[in-house]
One Martini backbone bead per residue (centre of mass of N, CA, C, O) as a GRO file, in nm:
protein
  249
    1MET     BB    1  -1.690  -0.779   1.365
    2LEU     BB    2  -1.518  -0.823   1.110
    3ILE     BB    3  -1.297  -1.089   1.039
    4ILE     BB    4  -0.961  -1.094   0.872
    5ASP     BB    5  -0.683  -1.310   0.809
    6SER     BB    6  -0.386  -1.226   0.621
    7HIS     BB    7  -0.202  -1.466   0.793
    8THR     BB    8  -0.163  -1.799   0.715
    9HIS     BB    9  -0.144  -2.164   0.771
   10VAL     BB   10  -0.120  -2.447   0.568
   11ASP     BB   11   0.007  -2.803   0.621
   12LEU     BB   12   0.161  -3.140   0.510
   13VAL     BB   13   0.462  -3.241   0.647
   14GLU     BB   14   0.605  -3.494   0.829
   15SER     BB   15   0.928  -3.469   0.755
   16TRP     BB   16   0.919  -3.143   0.907
   17GLY     BB   17   0.664  -3.110   1.099
   18TRP     BB   18   0.432  -3.046   0.919
   19MET     BB   19   0.082  -3.034   1.090
   20ASP     BB   20  -0.136  -2.814   0.925
   21PRO     BB   21  -0.455  -2.831   0.872
   22PRO     BB   22  -0.728  -2.663   0.827
   23GLU     BB   23  -0.855  -2.728   1.113
   24ALA     BB   24  -0.659  -2.574   1.279
   25ILE     BB   25  -0.732  -2.281   1.198
   26LEU     BB   26  -1.039  -2.303   1.222
   27ASP     BB   27  -1.029  -2.345   1.551
   28LEU     BB   28  -0.869  -2.070   1.604
   29MET     BB   29  -1.088  -1.877   1.463
   30ASP     BB   30  -1.337  -1.948   1.623
   31GLU     BB   31  -1.187  -1.852   1.899
   32ALA     BB   32  -1.147  -1.552   1.760
   33ARG     BB   33  -1.379  -1.457   1.560
   34VAL     BB   34  -1.308  -1.555   1.272
   35GLY     BB   35  -1.413  -1.549   0.938
   36ARG     BB   36  -1.138  -1.522   0.764
   37ALA     BB   37  -0.861  -1.685   0.600
   38ILE     BB   38  -0.538  -1.665   0.462
   39ILE     BB   39  -0.378  -1.902   0.308
   40MET     BB   40  -0.058  -2.093   0.321
   41THR     BB   41   0.233  -2.235   0.313
   42TYR     BB   42   0.587  -2.330   0.370
   43ARG     BB   43   0.619  -2.383   0.092
   44ASP     BB   44   0.786  -2.376  -0.223
   45ALA     BB   45   0.728  -2.360  -0.529
   46THR     BB   46   0.825  -2.454  -0.898
   47GLY     BB   47   0.537  -2.496  -1.029
   48PRO     BB   48   0.325  -2.637  -1.166
   49ASN     BB   49   0.139  -2.865  -0.974
   50ASP     BB   50   0.229  -2.820  -0.687
   51PRO     BB   51   0.160  -2.970  -0.375
   52SER     BB   52   0.132  -2.687  -0.235
   53THR     BB   53  -0.089  -2.565  -0.423
   54GLU     BB   54  -0.304  -2.791  -0.407
   55TYR     BB   55  -0.322  -2.790  -0.090
   56ILE     BB   56  -0.470  -2.516  -0.098
   57ARG     BB   57  -0.691  -2.558  -0.313
   58SER     BB   58  -0.833  -2.768  -0.136
   59ALA     BB   59  -0.896  -2.635   0.100
   60VAL     BB   60  -1.081  -2.397  -0.016
   61ARG     BB   61  -1.290  -2.615  -0.149
   62GLN     BB   62  -1.354  -2.716   0.155
   63TYR     BB   63  -1.348  -2.395   0.259
   64PRO     BB   64  -1.502  -2.130   0.069
   65ASP     BB   65  -1.612  -1.948   0.324
   66ARG     BB   66  -1.305  -1.912   0.510
   67LEU     BB   67  -1.102  -1.936   0.266
   68ILE     BB   68  -0.796  -1.788   0.125
   69GLY     BB   69  -0.561  -1.808  -0.148
   70TYR     BB   70  -0.193  -1.835  -0.134
   71VAL     BB   71   0.088  -1.841  -0.318
   72ARG     BB   72   0.401  -2.002  -0.287
   73ILE     BB   73   0.712  -1.893  -0.453
   74ASN     BB   74   0.996  -1.959  -0.610
   75PRO     BB   75   1.134  -1.750  -0.841
   76ASN     BB   76   1.405  -1.907  -0.942
   77ALA     BB   77   1.220  -2.105  -1.070
   78PRO     BB   78   1.181  -2.156  -1.406
   79GLU     BB   79   0.831  -2.166  -1.341
   80ALA     BB   80   0.709  -1.950  -1.164
   81ILE     BB   81   0.509  -1.796  -1.376
   82ASP     BB   82   0.346  -2.031  -1.423
   83ALA     BB   83   0.252  -2.078  -1.108
   84LEU     BB   84   0.100  -1.817  -1.084
   85ASP     BB   85  -0.092  -1.840  -1.313
   86GLN     BB   86  -0.238  -2.092  -1.222
   87ALA     BB   87  -0.314  -1.985  -0.941
   88ILE     BB   88  -0.475  -1.718  -1.029
   89GLY     BB   89  -0.615  -1.791  -1.314
   90ASP     BB   90  -0.715  -2.073  -1.238
   91TYR     BB   91  -0.741  -2.092  -0.919
   92LYS     BB   92  -0.825  -1.815  -0.773
   93MET     BB   93  -0.612  -1.675  -0.641
   94LYS     BB   94  -0.507  -1.383  -0.447
   95GLY     BB   95  -0.186  -1.433  -0.397
   96LEU     BB   96   0.165  -1.372  -0.289
   97LYS     BB   97   0.444  -1.560  -0.143
   98LEU     BB   98   0.763  -1.428   0.010
   99HIS     BB   99   1.053  -1.608   0.108
  100PRO     BB  100   1.393  -1.527   0.117
  101VAL     BB  101   1.491  -1.741   0.346
  102SER     BB  102   1.415  -2.001   0.188
  103TYR     BB  103   1.533  -1.954  -0.103
  104VAL     BB  104   1.797  -1.766  -0.100
  105GLY     BB  105   1.704  -1.429  -0.159
  106PHE     BB  106   1.670  -1.144  -0.293
  107PRO     BB  107   1.410  -0.924  -0.307
  108TYR     BB  108   1.554  -0.772  -0.566
  109GLY     BB  109   1.586  -0.980  -0.747
  110GLU     BB  110   1.498  -1.042  -1.054
  111ALA     BB  111   1.313  -1.274  -1.028
  112THR     BB  112   1.139  -1.112  -0.839
  113LEU     BB  113   1.048  -0.884  -1.013
  114ARG     BB  114   0.900  -1.046  -1.215
  115LEU     BB  115   0.681  -1.173  -1.005
  116MET     BB  116   0.578  -0.885  -0.939
  117GLN     BB  117   0.499  -0.805  -1.226
  118ARG     BB  118   0.283  -1.017  -1.249
  119ALA     BB  119   0.120  -0.972  -0.979
  120SER     BB  120   0.027  -0.672  -1.106
  121GLN     BB  121  -0.151  -0.778  -1.346
  122TYR     BB  122  -0.371  -0.896  -1.113
  123ASN     BB  123  -0.380  -0.723  -0.858
  124ALA     BB  124  -0.177  -0.882  -0.659
  125PRO     BB  125  -0.052  -0.942  -0.366
  126VAL     BB  126   0.261  -0.906  -0.197
  127LEU     BB  127   0.390  -1.119   0.066
  128PHE     BB  128   0.643  -1.039   0.266
  129HIS     BB  129   0.854  -1.150   0.457
  130THR     BB  130   0.940  -0.971   0.759
  131GLY     BB  131   1.253  -0.901   0.952
  132ASP     BB  132   1.540  -1.014   1.142
  133GLU     BB  133   1.662  -1.104   0.870
  134ALA     BB  134   1.834  -1.191   0.629
  135LEU     BB  135   1.655  -1.087   0.340
  136ALA     BB  136   1.399  -0.946   0.537
  137LEU     BB  137   1.429  -0.674   0.560
  138PRO     BB  138   1.289  -0.385   0.521
  139GLU     BB  139   1.527  -0.257   0.312
  140GLU     BB  140   1.483  -0.496   0.108
  141VAL     BB  141   1.192  -0.478   0.066
  142ALA     BB  142   1.169  -0.191  -0.027
  143GLU     BB  143   1.333  -0.227  -0.297
  144ALA     BB  144   1.151  -0.399  -0.428
  145ALA     BB  145   0.894  -0.181  -0.427
  146SER     BB  146   1.061   0.065  -0.569
  147LEU     BB  147   1.094  -0.147  -0.840
  148VAL     BB  148   0.759  -0.193  -0.812
  149PRO     BB  149   0.515   0.027  -0.783
  150GLU     BB  150   0.262  -0.133  -0.909
  151ALA     BB  151   0.301  -0.315  -0.655
  152THR     BB  152   0.125  -0.468  -0.376
  153VAL     BB  153   0.280  -0.451  -0.076
  154ILE     BB  154   0.353  -0.680   0.204
  155MET     BB  155   0.446  -0.641   0.552
  156ALA     BB  156   0.517  -0.847   0.746
  157HIS     BB  157   0.560  -0.822   1.087
  158LEU     BB  158   0.651  -0.518   1.112
  159GLY     BB  159   0.967  -0.607   1.159
  160GLY     BB  160   0.915  -0.757   1.396
  161TYR     BB  161   1.097  -0.701   1.694
  162PHE     BB  162   1.357  -0.485   1.576
  163HIS     BB  163   1.237  -0.331   1.279
  164ASN     BB  164   1.003  -0.126   1.289
  165GLU     BB  165   1.118   0.153   1.223
  166ALA     BB  166   1.213   0.083   0.949
  167VAL     BB  167   0.896   0.056   0.852
  168LEU     BB  168   0.806   0.364   0.934
  169ASP     BB  169   1.012   0.524   0.738
  170ILE     BB  170   0.847   0.397   0.445
  171ALA     BB  171   0.558   0.532   0.421
  172ASP     BB  172   0.589   0.781   0.262
  173SER     BB  173   0.788   0.650   0.004
  174LEU     BB  174   0.574   0.392  -0.011
  175PRO     BB  175   0.253   0.370  -0.124
  176ASN     BB  176   0.263   0.038  -0.198
  177VAL     BB  177   0.298  -0.014   0.113
  178LEU     BB  178   0.206  -0.256   0.357
  179VAL     BB  179   0.090  -0.405   0.672
  180ASP     BB  180   0.134  -0.645   0.914
  181THR     BB  181   0.045  -0.776   1.265
  182SER     BB  182   0.222  -1.023   1.288
  183ALA     BB  183   0.446  -1.158   1.499
  184MET     BB  184   0.422  -0.889   1.706
  185PRO     BB  185   0.452  -0.756   2.035
  186TYR     BB  186   0.357  -0.459   1.996
  187PRO     BB  187   0.059  -0.265   2.009
  188TRP     BB  188   0.179   0.021   1.977
  189MET     BB  189   0.289  -0.028   1.688
  190ILE     BB  190   0.007  -0.025   1.539
  191ARG     BB  191  -0.042   0.283   1.612
  192LYS     BB  192   0.218   0.393   1.452
  193ALA     BB  193   0.111   0.278   1.185
  194VAL     BB  194  -0.120   0.419   1.148
  195ASP     BB  195   0.001   0.687   1.147
  196ALA     BB  196   0.201   0.637   0.908
  197PHE     BB  197   0.012   0.496   0.678
  198GLY     BB  198  -0.271   0.460   0.783
  199GLY     BB  199  -0.584   0.310   0.805
  200GLU     BB  200  -0.527   0.154   0.480
  201ARG     BB  201  -0.210  -0.001   0.563
  202VAL     BB  202  -0.329  -0.206   0.784
  203LEU     BB  203  -0.321  -0.558   0.873
  204TYR     BB  204  -0.461  -0.805   1.003
  205ALA     BB  205  -0.265  -1.065   1.175
  206SER     BB  206  -0.122  -1.398   1.299
  207ASP     BB  207   0.042  -1.674   1.178
  208GLY     BB  208  -0.112  -1.900   1.197
  209PRO     BB  209  -0.074  -2.123   1.435
  210GLY     BB  210   0.165  -2.054   1.575
  211CYS     BB  211  -0.004  -1.780   1.619
  212PRO     BB  212  -0.271  -1.688   1.807
  213PRO     BB  213  -0.549  -1.531   1.689
  214ILE     BB  214  -0.653  -1.414   1.978
  215LEU     BB  215  -0.393  -1.269   2.055
  216GLU     BB  216  -0.380  -1.090   1.762
  217VAL     BB  217  -0.649  -0.935   1.822
  218GLU     BB  218  -0.578  -0.821   2.117
  219LYS     BB  219  -0.345  -0.654   2.004
  220VAL     BB  220  -0.554  -0.451   1.843
  221ARG     BB  221  -0.719  -0.381   2.091
  222LEU     BB  222  -0.469  -0.224   2.231
  223ALA     BB  223  -0.386   0.014   2.037
  224GLY     BB  224  -0.587   0.255   2.028
  225LEU     BB  225  -0.834   0.236   1.806
  226SER     BB  226  -1.072   0.307   1.635
  227LYS     BB  227  -1.337   0.188   1.497
  228LYS     BB  228  -1.255   0.257   1.213
  229GLU     BB  229  -0.971   0.136   1.214
  230GLU     BB  230  -1.072  -0.153   1.308
  231GLU     BB  231  -1.233  -0.213   1.048
  232LEU     BB  232  -0.974  -0.204   0.835
  233VAL     BB  233  -0.790  -0.382   0.977
  234PHE     BB  234  -0.976  -0.645   1.005
  235ALA     BB  235  -1.117  -0.580   0.677
  236GLY     BB  236  -1.130  -0.374   0.465
  237ASN     BB  237  -0.841  -0.372   0.345
  238ILE     BB  238  -0.836  -0.666   0.230
  239GLN     BB  239  -1.088  -0.670   0.084
  240ARG     BB  240  -1.001  -0.423  -0.117
  241ILE     BB  241  -0.781  -0.617  -0.248
  242LEU     BB  242  -0.947  -0.862  -0.333
  243ASP     BB  243  -1.153  -0.730  -0.513
  244GLY     BB  244  -0.906  -0.639  -0.731
  245VAL     BB  245  -0.862  -0.895  -0.832
  246ARG     BB  246  -0.760  -1.060  -1.117
  247HIS     BB  247  -0.779  -1.373  -1.363
  248ASP     BB  248  -0.721  -1.187  -1.615
  249ILE     BB  249  -0.466  -1.070  -1.901
   0.00000   0.00000   0.00000
């Protein structure tokens, strides 16, 4: 069965202790029999030609058959829109990663909403770090999704360790929201997410290399999904989203 990991990281900033070159995630993908992976940095780009964006671009160019790029941006930066346009329009990246805890801003802040609106013009998904911290709570990300209903919003980590039920509560009211399964320890929550969101709105992801993809794959296997549901979660849903991204607006 084809597996696409919807959320992994590559970055190399020795001063911060981030030493995860693309080969690190590729080795873990091979161990888990993951065919392709979406990669993003730990850093937030602040404009065009940002070193973090260039790092992702280089990694995808080096391994085009295995890696897919998302750009990670600080929406409060004056050139945030330009950074997104370069990444998706020029570099053909496939999505936007937002980490409100990193850049210290509300998910529903005006600058973030503008960046989400721009991403939606490309039909590019917006992946939010979502979990147990202030600025990343499911209710806060849900507010952003409600204010930009045209955006495809992915809540990473299915709400973290302690806020899973809050994610499930928004399934019916926000049809533009999907969830990914990464870095959340409960296989039964994947079953509950598929029941709440439907099989078309749940994405396998690992958050590797911090979380081993082989373990994250097994978590989905233990969720009690049907073969069709597994096919959608492991690859079909994210492939549908990626296929819809455009690079000119």
